[in-house]
Coordinates of C-alpha atoms in Angstrom, one line a residue:
Chain H
M1 CA 109.2 -103.0 149.4
S2 CA 110.2 -104.9 147.0
I3 CA 108.7 -106.5 143.3
H4 CA 107.3 -109.2 144.4
D5 CA 107.3 -111.8 141.5
F6 CA 103.2 -111.9 140.5
K7 CA 102.0 -115.3 140.5
E8 CA 98.6 -115.9 138.3
S9 CA 97.3 -116.8 141.4
N10 CA 98.0 -114.1 143.8
F11 CA 95.5 -112.1 142.2
I12 CA 91.9 -114.4 141.8
P13 CA 89.5 -113.3 144.5
G14 CA 88.9 -115.4 147.4
N15 CA 92.4 -117.4 147.1
G16 CA 92.5 -116.7 151.0
G17 CA 91.7 -120.7 151.0
L18 CA 88.5 -120.2 152.1
D19 CA 86.8 -122.9 151.5
R20 CA 82.7 -121.7 150.9
K21 CA 81.8 -122.7 148.1
V22 CA 81.4 -119.2 145.2
S23 CA 78.6 -117.9 144.7
T24 CA 76.9 -117.8 141.6
R25 CA 74.1 -116.7 140.0
P26 CA 71.3 -119.3 138.9
A27 CA 73.4 -120.6 135.6
T28 CA 71.5 -120.2 132.1
S29 CA 74.4 -121.7 130.0
L30 CA 77.4 -123.5 130.8
S31 CA 79.9 -121.7 130.1
C32 CA 78.0 -118.6 132.0
A33 CA 78.9 -120.2 135.1
K34 CA 82.3 -120.8 134.3
R35 CA 82.9 -117.6 133.6
K36 CA 81.8 -116.3 137.2
C37 CA 83.3 -119.1 139.5
F38 CA 86.8 -118.0 140.4
K39 CA 88.9 -120.8 139.8
M40 CA 92.8 -121.1 139.3
L41 CA 93.6 -120.7 136.3
D42 CA 96.1 -123.6 136.1
E43 CA 93.0 -126.6 135.6
S44 CA 93.8 -129.7 134.9
P45 CA 93.7 -130.4 131.5
E46 CA 90.4 -133.6 131.7
P47 CA 87.2 -132.4 131.9
G48 CA 85.7 -132.5 135.5
W49 CA 83.0 -134.5 133.9
L50 CA 85.2 -137.4 133.5
S51 CA 86.4 -138.0 136.3
E52 CA 84.6 -136.3 138.8
E53 CA 81.5 -137.7 140.5
V54 CA 78.3 -136.9 139.7
K55 CA 76.9 -135.5 143.0
T56 CA 73.7 -133.2 143.1
G57 CA 75.6 -130.4 145.8
T58 CA 72.3 -128.5 146.2
T59 CA 69.5 -127.5 148.8
I60 CA 66.6 -129.0 149.3
I61 CA 64.0 -128.1 151.3
A62 CA 60.2 -129.3 153.0
I63 CA 58.0 -128.1 155.3
E64 CA 54.9 -128.5 156.6
F65 CA 51.0 -127.5 157.2
D66 CA 48.1 -128.1 158.6
G67 CA 46.5 -130.2 155.2
G68 CA 50.1 -131.4 153.5
V69 CA 53.7 -130.4 152.9
V70 CA 55.5 -128.7 150.3
L71 CA 59.7 -129.5 149.4
G72 CA 61.2 -128.0 147.4
S73 CA 64.2 -128.4 145.6
D74 CA 67.1 -126.5 143.2
S75 CA 67.9 -127.9 139.6
R76 CA 71.7 -128.4 139.7
V77 CA 74.0 -131.3 139.7
S78 CA 77.5 -130.6 139.2
A79 CA 80.5 -133.4 138.4
G80 CA 83.2 -131.1 140.1
E81 CA 83.7 -127.5 138.8
T82 CA 81.9 -129.1 135.7
V83 CA 77.9 -128.4 135.7
V84 CA 76.2 -131.9 134.1
N85 CA 72.3 -131.0 134.5
R86 CA 71.4 -127.8 134.7
V87 CA 67.9 -128.9 135.3
M88 CA 67.7 -132.3 136.9
N89 CA 64.0 -132.0 139.5
K90 CA 65.1 -133.2 142.7
L91 CA 61.9 -134.4 143.8
S92 CA 61.7 -137.9 143.4
L93 CA 58.3 -139.6 143.5
L94 CA 58.1 -142.3 145.9
H95 CA 53.6 -142.9 145.4
D96 CA 51.0 -140.9 145.0
K97 CA 51.3 -138.8 148.0
I98 CA 54.5 -139.0 149.2
Y99 CA 57.9 -137.4 147.7
C100 CA 61.5 -137.7 148.6
A101 CA 64.6 -134.5 147.7
L102 CA 67.1 -135.6 146.9
S103 CA 70.9 -134.4 148.1
G104 CA 74.9 -136.0 148.5
S105 CA 75.6 -138.0 145.3
A106 CA 73.8 -138.2 142.0
A107 CA 73.4 -141.6 141.8
D108 CA 73.0 -143.0 145.5
A109 CA 70.2 -141.0 146.2
Q110 CA 68.6 -142.2 143.3
T111 CA 68.5 -145.7 143.6
I112 CA 67.5 -145.4 147.0
A113 CA 64.5 -143.8 145.6
E114 CA 63.7 -145.8 143.3
M115 CA 64.4 -149.4 145.5
V116 CA 62.5 -147.4 148.2
N117 CA 59.5 -146.9 145.1
Y118 CA 59.6 -150.3 144.1
Q119 CA 59.1 -151.0 147.6
L120 CA 56.6 -148.9 148.6
D121 CA 54.8 -150.1 145.9
V122 CA 54.7 -153.9 146.7
H123 CA 53.8 -152.2 150.5
S124 CA 50.9 -150.8 149.3
I125 CA 49.6 -153.7 147.9
E126 CA 49.9 -155.7 150.9
V127 CA 47.9 -153.2 153.1
G128 CA 45.6 -152.5 150.7
E129 CA 45.6 -148.6 151.6
D130 CA 48.2 -145.4 150.3
P131 CA 50.8 -146.1 152.2
Q132 CA 51.9 -143.3 155.4
V133 CA 54.5 -140.8 155.1
R134 CA 56.9 -143.0 158.2
S135 CA 56.5 -146.2 156.6
A136 CA 58.1 -144.4 153.8
A137 CA 60.6 -142.9 155.7
T138 CA 61.9 -146.0 157.3
L139 CA 62.2 -147.4 154.5
V140 CA 64.9 -145.1 153.0
K141 CA 66.2 -145.0 156.2
N142 CA 67.4 -149.2 156.8
I143 CA 68.4 -148.8 153.2
S144 CA 70.8 -145.7 154.1
Y145 CA 71.7 -147.1 157.6
K146 CA 72.3 -150.1 156.8
Y147 CA 75.3 -149.1 153.5
K148 CA 76.2 -145.9 155.7
E149 CA 79.6 -146.8 155.3
E150 CA 79.1 -146.8 151.4
L151 CA 76.8 -144.5 150.6
S152 CA 76.4 -140.6 150.7
A153 CA 73.0 -139.4 149.4
H154 CA 70.5 -137.9 151.7
L155 CA 66.9 -137.8 151.5
I156 CA 64.2 -135.9 152.6
V157 CA 61.1 -137.7 152.8
A158 CA 57.5 -135.7 153.1
G159 CA 54.2 -136.3 152.3
W160 CA 50.4 -136.0 153.5
D161 CA 48.5 -140.1 155.0
K162 CA 45.3 -140.1 156.3
R163 CA 46.7 -141.0 160.0
G164 CA 48.5 -138.1 160.0
G165 CA 48.1 -135.3 157.7
G166 CA 51.3 -133.6 156.4
Q167 CA 55.0 -134.6 158.1
V168 CA 58.5 -134.2 157.4
Y169 CA 61.3 -136.8 157.6
V170 CA 65.3 -136.4 158.0
T171 CA 67.1 -139.3 157.1
L172 CA 70.2 -138.1 157.4
N173 CA 73.2 -141.2 158.1
G174 CA 70.3 -143.4 158.6
L175 CA 68.6 -141.4 162.0
L176 CA 64.9 -141.1 161.1
S177 CA 62.8 -137.9 162.9
R178 CA 60.3 -136.3 161.8
Q179 CA 60.5 -132.4 162.0
P180 CA 58.1 -129.2 161.3
F181 CA 61.1 -128.3 158.2
A182 CA 63.5 -129.2 157.1
V183 CA 66.9 -128.1 155.1
G184 CA 69.7 -130.0 153.3
G185 CA 72.6 -130.1 150.6
S186 CA 75.4 -128.3 149.7
G187 CA 73.1 -124.8 149.7
S188 CA 71.4 -125.6 153.5
S189 CA 74.4 -124.4 155.8
Y190 CA 73.7 -120.2 154.1
V191 CA 70.5 -120.1 154.6
Y192 CA 69.7 -121.8 158.5
G193 CA 70.1 -118.4 160.0
F194 CA 67.1 -116.8 157.5
V195 CA 64.9 -120.6 157.9
D196 CA 65.4 -120.4 161.3
A197 CA 64.4 -116.8 162.1
E198 CA 61.7 -117.3 159.6
Y199 CA 59.8 -120.3 160.5
R200 CA 57.1 -120.0 162.2
K201 CA 54.3 -122.4 163.6
A202 CA 50.8 -123.2 161.5
M203 CA 51.2 -121.2 158.3
S204 CA 49.1 -121.7 155.6
K205 CA 50.1 -123.5 152.3
E206 CA 50.6 -120.3 150.3
D207 CA 53.3 -118.4 153.6
C208 CA 54.8 -122.5 152.7
Q209 CA 54.8 -121.7 149.4
Q210 CA 56.3 -118.5 149.1
F211 CA 59.3 -119.6 152.5
V212 CA 60.3 -122.5 150.3
V213 CA 60.6 -120.0 147.6
N214 CA 62.4 -117.6 149.3
T215 CA 64.7 -120.2 150.7
L216 CA 65.3 -121.8 147.9
S217 CA 66.0 -118.1 145.4
L218 CA 68.6 -117.1 148.8
A219 CA 70.8 -120.4 149.2
M220 CA 71.3 -120.4 145.0
S221 CA 72.6 -117.6 145.5
R222 CA 75.5 -118.0 147.0
D223 CA 76.2 -121.7 147.2
G224 CA 78.4 -122.5 144.1
S225 CA 76.9 -126.7 143.8
S226 CA 73.0 -124.8 143.5
G227 CA 71.3 -123.0 140.7
G228 CA 69.2 -123.0 137.9
V229 CA 65.3 -123.4 138.6
A230 CA 63.2 -124.0 141.8
Y231 CA 60.8 -126.8 141.3
L232 CA 58.1 -127.0 144.3
V233 CA 56.0 -129.9 145.3
T234 CA 53.1 -129.1 147.0
I235 CA 51.3 -132.8 148.6
D236 CA 47.9 -132.4 150.2
K237 CA 44.9 -135.1 150.7
K238 CA 43.4 -134.0 147.6
G239 CA 46.9 -135.3 146.1
A240 CA 50.3 -133.4 144.3
E241 CA 50.7 -130.8 142.3
E242 CA 54.3 -130.0 141.3
K243 CA 55.5 -126.7 140.1
C244 CA 58.9 -125.3 138.0
I245 CA 59.8 -121.3 139.0
L246 CA 62.6 -120.2 136.1
G247 CA 65.4 -118.6 137.6
N248 CA 64.6 -115.0 136.4
E249 CA 60.5 -115.6 138.2
L250 CA 62.4 -115.7 141.5
P251 CA 62.1 -113.8 144.1
T252 CA 65.3 -111.2 144.2
F253 CA 66.8 -109.6 147.3
Y254 CA 69.0 -106.4 147.8
D255 CA 71.8 -106.5 145.8
Q256 CA 70.4 -108.5 142.8
Chain B
M1 CA 87.9 -123.3 157.9
D2 CA 88.5 -121.4 161.1
S3 CA 88.2 -124.4 163.2
Q4 CA 91.4 -125.9 161.2
I5 CA 94.1 -123.0 162.4
K6 CA 96.3 -124.9 165.0
G7 CA 96.9 -122.9 168.6
V8 CA 93.8 -121.0 170.0
S9 CA 91.3 -119.6 167.0
T10 CA 88.0 -117.7 167.2
G11 CA 86.2 -119.5 165.1
T12 CA 83.5 -116.5 164.8
T13 CA 80.5 -114.2 164.0
I14 CA 81.4 -110.9 163.2
L15 CA 79.7 -108.6 161.4
A16 CA 79.7 -105.1 160.3
V17 CA 76.6 -103.4 159.0
T18 CA 75.7 -99.6 158.2
F19 CA 72.7 -97.6 158.9
N20 CA 71.1 -94.2 158.1
G21 CA 73.9 -91.8 160.2
G22 CA 76.7 -94.7 161.4
V23 CA 77.8 -98.3 161.3
I24 CA 77.0 -101.1 163.7
I25 CA 80.0 -103.5 164.1
G26 CA 79.8 -107.1 166.0
S27 CA 80.9 -110.1 167.2
D28 CA 80.3 -112.9 169.6
S29 CA 82.5 -113.7 172.5
R30 CA 84.0 -116.9 172.2
A31 CA 87.0 -118.1 171.7
S32 CA 88.5 -121.9 171.3
I33 CA 91.3 -124.7 170.1
G34 CA 90.1 -126.6 167.9
G35 CA 86.3 -126.2 167.9
Y36 CA 85.9 -129.0 171.3
Y37 CA 87.4 -126.4 173.9
V38 CA 86.3 -123.5 174.8
S39 CA 89.7 -121.7 176.1
S40 CA 87.3 -117.9 176.9
K41 CA 84.1 -117.4 176.4
T42 CA 84.1 -113.2 177.0
I43 CA 86.7 -112.2 175.1
N44 CA 86.6 -108.8 173.2
K45 CA 87.2 -109.4 169.4
L46 CA 86.7 -105.5 168.9
I47 CA 89.5 -103.5 168.5
Q48 CA 89.4 -99.8 168.7
V49 CA 91.9 -98.9 166.5
H50 CA 91.4 -95.3 166.7
D51 CA 88.3 -93.0 167.8
R52 CA 85.9 -93.5 164.9
I53 CA 87.1 -96.9 164.0
F54 CA 86.8 -100.2 164.9
C55 CA 88.1 -103.8 163.7
C56 CA 87.0 -107.0 164.2
I57 CA 89.4 -110.1 164.0
A58 CA 88.8 -113.8 163.3
G59 CA 90.8 -116.6 162.3
S60 CA 93.8 -117.4 164.2
L61 CA 94.1 -114.9 167.5
A62 CA 97.7 -114.6 167.7
D63 CA 97.9 -113.7 164.1
A64 CA 95.0 -111.5 164.9
Q65 CA 96.2 -109.4 167.6
V66 CA 99.7 -108.8 166.3
V67 CA 98.2 -107.6 163.6
T68 CA 95.8 -105.1 164.8
K69 CA 98.7 -104.4 167.5
A70 CA 101.1 -102.7 164.4
A71 CA 98.4 -101.4 162.5
K72 CA 96.5 -99.1 165.4
F73 CA 100.0 -98.0 165.2
Q74 CA 100.6 -97.3 161.7
I75 CA 97.0 -95.8 162.6
S76 CA 97.5 -93.2 165.3
F77 CA 101.7 -92.5 163.3
H78 CA 99.5 -91.1 159.6
S79 CA 96.7 -88.9 162.3
I80 CA 99.7 -87.2 164.2
Q81 CA 101.2 -86.7 160.3
M82 CA 97.7 -85.8 157.9
E83 CA 97.3 -83.6 161.7
S84 CA 93.4 -85.1 161.5
P85 CA 91.9 -88.5 162.3
P86 CA 92.4 -90.9 159.5
L87 CA 90.3 -92.5 157.1
V88 CA 88.4 -95.6 157.3
K89 CA 89.9 -96.7 154.0
A90 CA 93.4 -95.6 155.0
A91 CA 92.6 -98.0 158.1
A92 CA 91.9 -100.7 156.0
S93 CA 94.3 -100.2 154.1
V94 CA 97.3 -100.6 156.1
L95 CA 95.3 -103.8 157.7
K96 CA 95.3 -105.1 154.2
E97 CA 99.1 -104.5 153.7
L98 CA 100.0 -105.8 156.6
C99 CA 97.7 -109.5 155.3
Y100 CA 98.8 -109.2 151.6
N101 CA 102.8 -108.9 152.8
N102 CA 102.5 -111.5 155.6
K103 CA 99.8 -113.9 153.3
E104 CA 101.6 -117.2 153.5
E105 CA 102.2 -116.9 157.9
L106 CA 99.2 -115.0 158.9
Q107 CA 95.6 -117.1 158.9
A108 CA 93.9 -113.7 160.1
G109 CA 91.0 -112.0 158.4
F110 CA 89.4 -108.1 159.4
I111 CA 86.4 -106.7 158.7
T112 CA 87.6 -102.5 159.7
A113 CA 84.5 -100.3 160.1
G114 CA 83.8 -96.7 161.4
W115 CA 83.3 -93.1 160.3
D116 CA 84.9 -90.5 159.0
R117 CA 84.1 -86.7 157.5
K118 CA 85.3 -87.4 154.7
K119 CA 83.0 -90.5 153.3
G120 CA 80.4 -90.9 156.9
P121 CA 80.4 -94.6 157.2
Q122 CA 81.9 -97.3 156.1
V123 CA 82.4 -100.9 155.4
Y124 CA 86.3 -103.1 154.6
T125 CA 86.9 -106.7 154.4
V126 CA 89.9 -107.4 154.7
A127 CA 90.3 -111.4 153.3
L128 CA 92.5 -113.8 154.6
G129 CA 95.4 -113.3 151.6
G130 CA 94.8 -109.1 151.6
M131 CA 91.7 -108.6 149.4
L132 CA 89.9 -105.2 150.0
L133 CA 86.4 -105.0 149.1
S134 CA 83.8 -102.1 150.7
Q135 CA 80.6 -102.6 150.7
P136 CA 77.7 -101.4 152.8
F137 CA 77.2 -104.9 155.2
T138 CA 79.5 -107.7 155.2
I139 CA 79.5 -111.1 157.5
G140 CA 82.4 -113.0 158.6
G141 CA 84.0 -115.4 160.5
S142 CA 82.9 -119.7 160.8
G143 CA 79.4 -118.6 161.7
S144 CA 78.9 -116.3 159.0
T145 CA 78.1 -118.9 156.1
Y146 CA 74.8 -119.7 158.7
I147 CA 73.3 -116.4 157.5
Y148 CA 73.7 -115.7 154.7
G149 CA 70.9 -116.5 153.8
Y150 CA 69.2 -114.0 156.3
A151 CA 71.3 -111.5 156.2
D152 CA 70.7 -111.3 152.0
A153 CA 67.0 -111.6 152.9
K154 CA 67.0 -108.6 155.7
Y155 CA 68.9 -106.4 154.7
K156 CA 68.0 -102.8 153.6
P157 CA 70.3 -100.3 153.1
D158 CA 69.2 -96.3 154.7
M159 CA 68.4 -98.8 157.9
S160 CA 68.0 -96.2 161.2
K161 CA 69.7 -96.9 164.6
E162 CA 67.5 -99.6 166.3
E163 CA 66.5 -101.3 162.7
C164 CA 70.4 -102.4 162.5
L165 CA 70.4 -102.9 166.1
Q166 CA 68.0 -106.1 165.5
F167 CA 69.6 -107.0 162.4
A168 CA 72.8 -107.5 164.3
T169 CA 71.4 -109.1 166.8
N170 CA 69.3 -110.9 165.7
A171 CA 72.2 -112.3 162.8
L172 CA 74.6 -112.7 165.6
A173 CA 72.2 -114.9 168.1
L174 CA 71.5 -116.6 164.3
A175 CA 74.8 -117.6 164.3
M176 CA 75.1 -118.2 167.1
G177 CA 73.1 -120.7 167.8
R178 CA 73.8 -122.9 164.2
D179 CA 78.0 -122.2 164.9
N180 CA 79.0 -124.3 168.1
V181 CA 82.6 -122.4 167.7
S182 CA 80.3 -119.5 167.5
G183 CA 78.7 -118.4 171.5
G184 CA 79.0 -116.6 174.8
V185 CA 77.9 -113.3 174.7
A186 CA 77.3 -110.6 171.3
H187 CA 79.5 -107.3 172.3
L188 CA 77.8 -104.8 169.5
V189 CA 79.9 -101.7 169.0
V190 CA 77.5 -98.3 167.4
I191 CA 79.9 -95.8 165.9
T192 CA 79.1 -91.8 164.8
E193 CA 79.6 -89.4 164.0
E194 CA 78.5 -88.4 167.3
G195 CA 81.0 -91.0 169.1
V196 CA 80.8 -94.7 170.2
E197 CA 78.8 -96.9 172.5
H198 CA 79.2 -100.3 173.4
V199 CA 75.7 -102.5 173.8
V200 CA 77.1 -106.2 175.7
I201 CA 73.6 -108.4 175.1
P202 CA 74.5 -111.3 177.7
G203 CA 72.8 -115.0 176.1
D204 CA 70.1 -115.0 177.9
K205 CA 69.0 -112.0 176.3
L206 CA 69.6 -112.5 173.3
P207 CA 66.3 -113.0 170.7
K208 CA 64.8 -116.4 170.7
F209 CA 63.8 -119.0 167.9
H210 CA 61.3 -120.9 166.6
D211 CA 62.5 -123.9 168.3
E212 CA 64.0 -122.6 171.6

């Protein structure tokens, strides 16, 4: 066996080109995340946040129960390999009892949410009552579809209205589809199996909250672009209740 | 990544899980070209390299077949020289050497699982570049992305054989349900000190989940 000309890159685990995101624990500091990410040592001298687009590469989830919905998200915003915000709340208010979860390009997603927030306010004044969740989802879908070439954001819209109860709508790429639950963002790939196996019809509100927290925790521990804290919003006919679960309070699984 | 491999690839789901007294290694049975043509619905990805050692392949099918053939030869030769059954780690190392030394040309990853007298049931992963890692359980292939969350949540150390079979079957079924290049039947092999048992679960007998 000949002596190899050892390159640094030979010894970096995961160098086989597997395209999966490298797993990191929820980052509690920027340097911590950098240390734990396996990177090529010949990185470009300019930091990622100067040149890379800011994405909310993320995990978002929404699930309906009888009487409302629960939305959940992580809190990491990345620009290339840098975490530019580790505590962003990706659950954005569209109306009193309608929220949306943001994923994809941070700028695109925030802009869509703000535009729809404004349009919904006007609409609800015009009709004289709280808007339906379907209306909010349709407004998001209209923007996503019309500008689908320019935008790259995916919003999950969920809320409660008196006509339909709790509802979850998916607006990926400009489609509009109502589902009992939805996951999105880069971290969602890792938890498709888990949500398929664990979801049951007619779960209670507490079961749904636990389901959301478990799913977020699993995704955050496998997806390099998801992490930080978990935000939860529970919406029912009484209103919306926001909750933040810190990294060390998240459920842990066998290897943590 | 698997679906970008030229030629026939086993865009696939493979896994191996240890339980109390043995190990289960499993895979789907689909081979596809470019992710849009299924070239085989019933391919066997579980290769027996020795009496109690199996490996399963992910990536380019041609590469995997050549490497496992070479490994099978080297392992039986090694076991004759040592006059005893080979260690699972030895089998995994043989695969690793082949993958690492030919890393530029090859595009295949392996999971090796088996039972030996020294350490009992073991699972080893050999990744694309030639990294060798021992784990209590491991998943691989394109379909494995979708079951990371499920596997993390549901795996328990020291399961019984029945629990482990259920875990492996569920994991394969979930991955096959979400990954378009995994499918067909589920092949499972249970390896214990006593022997080797093949279980084949046809597509319609796989566990169904909420939306099916």
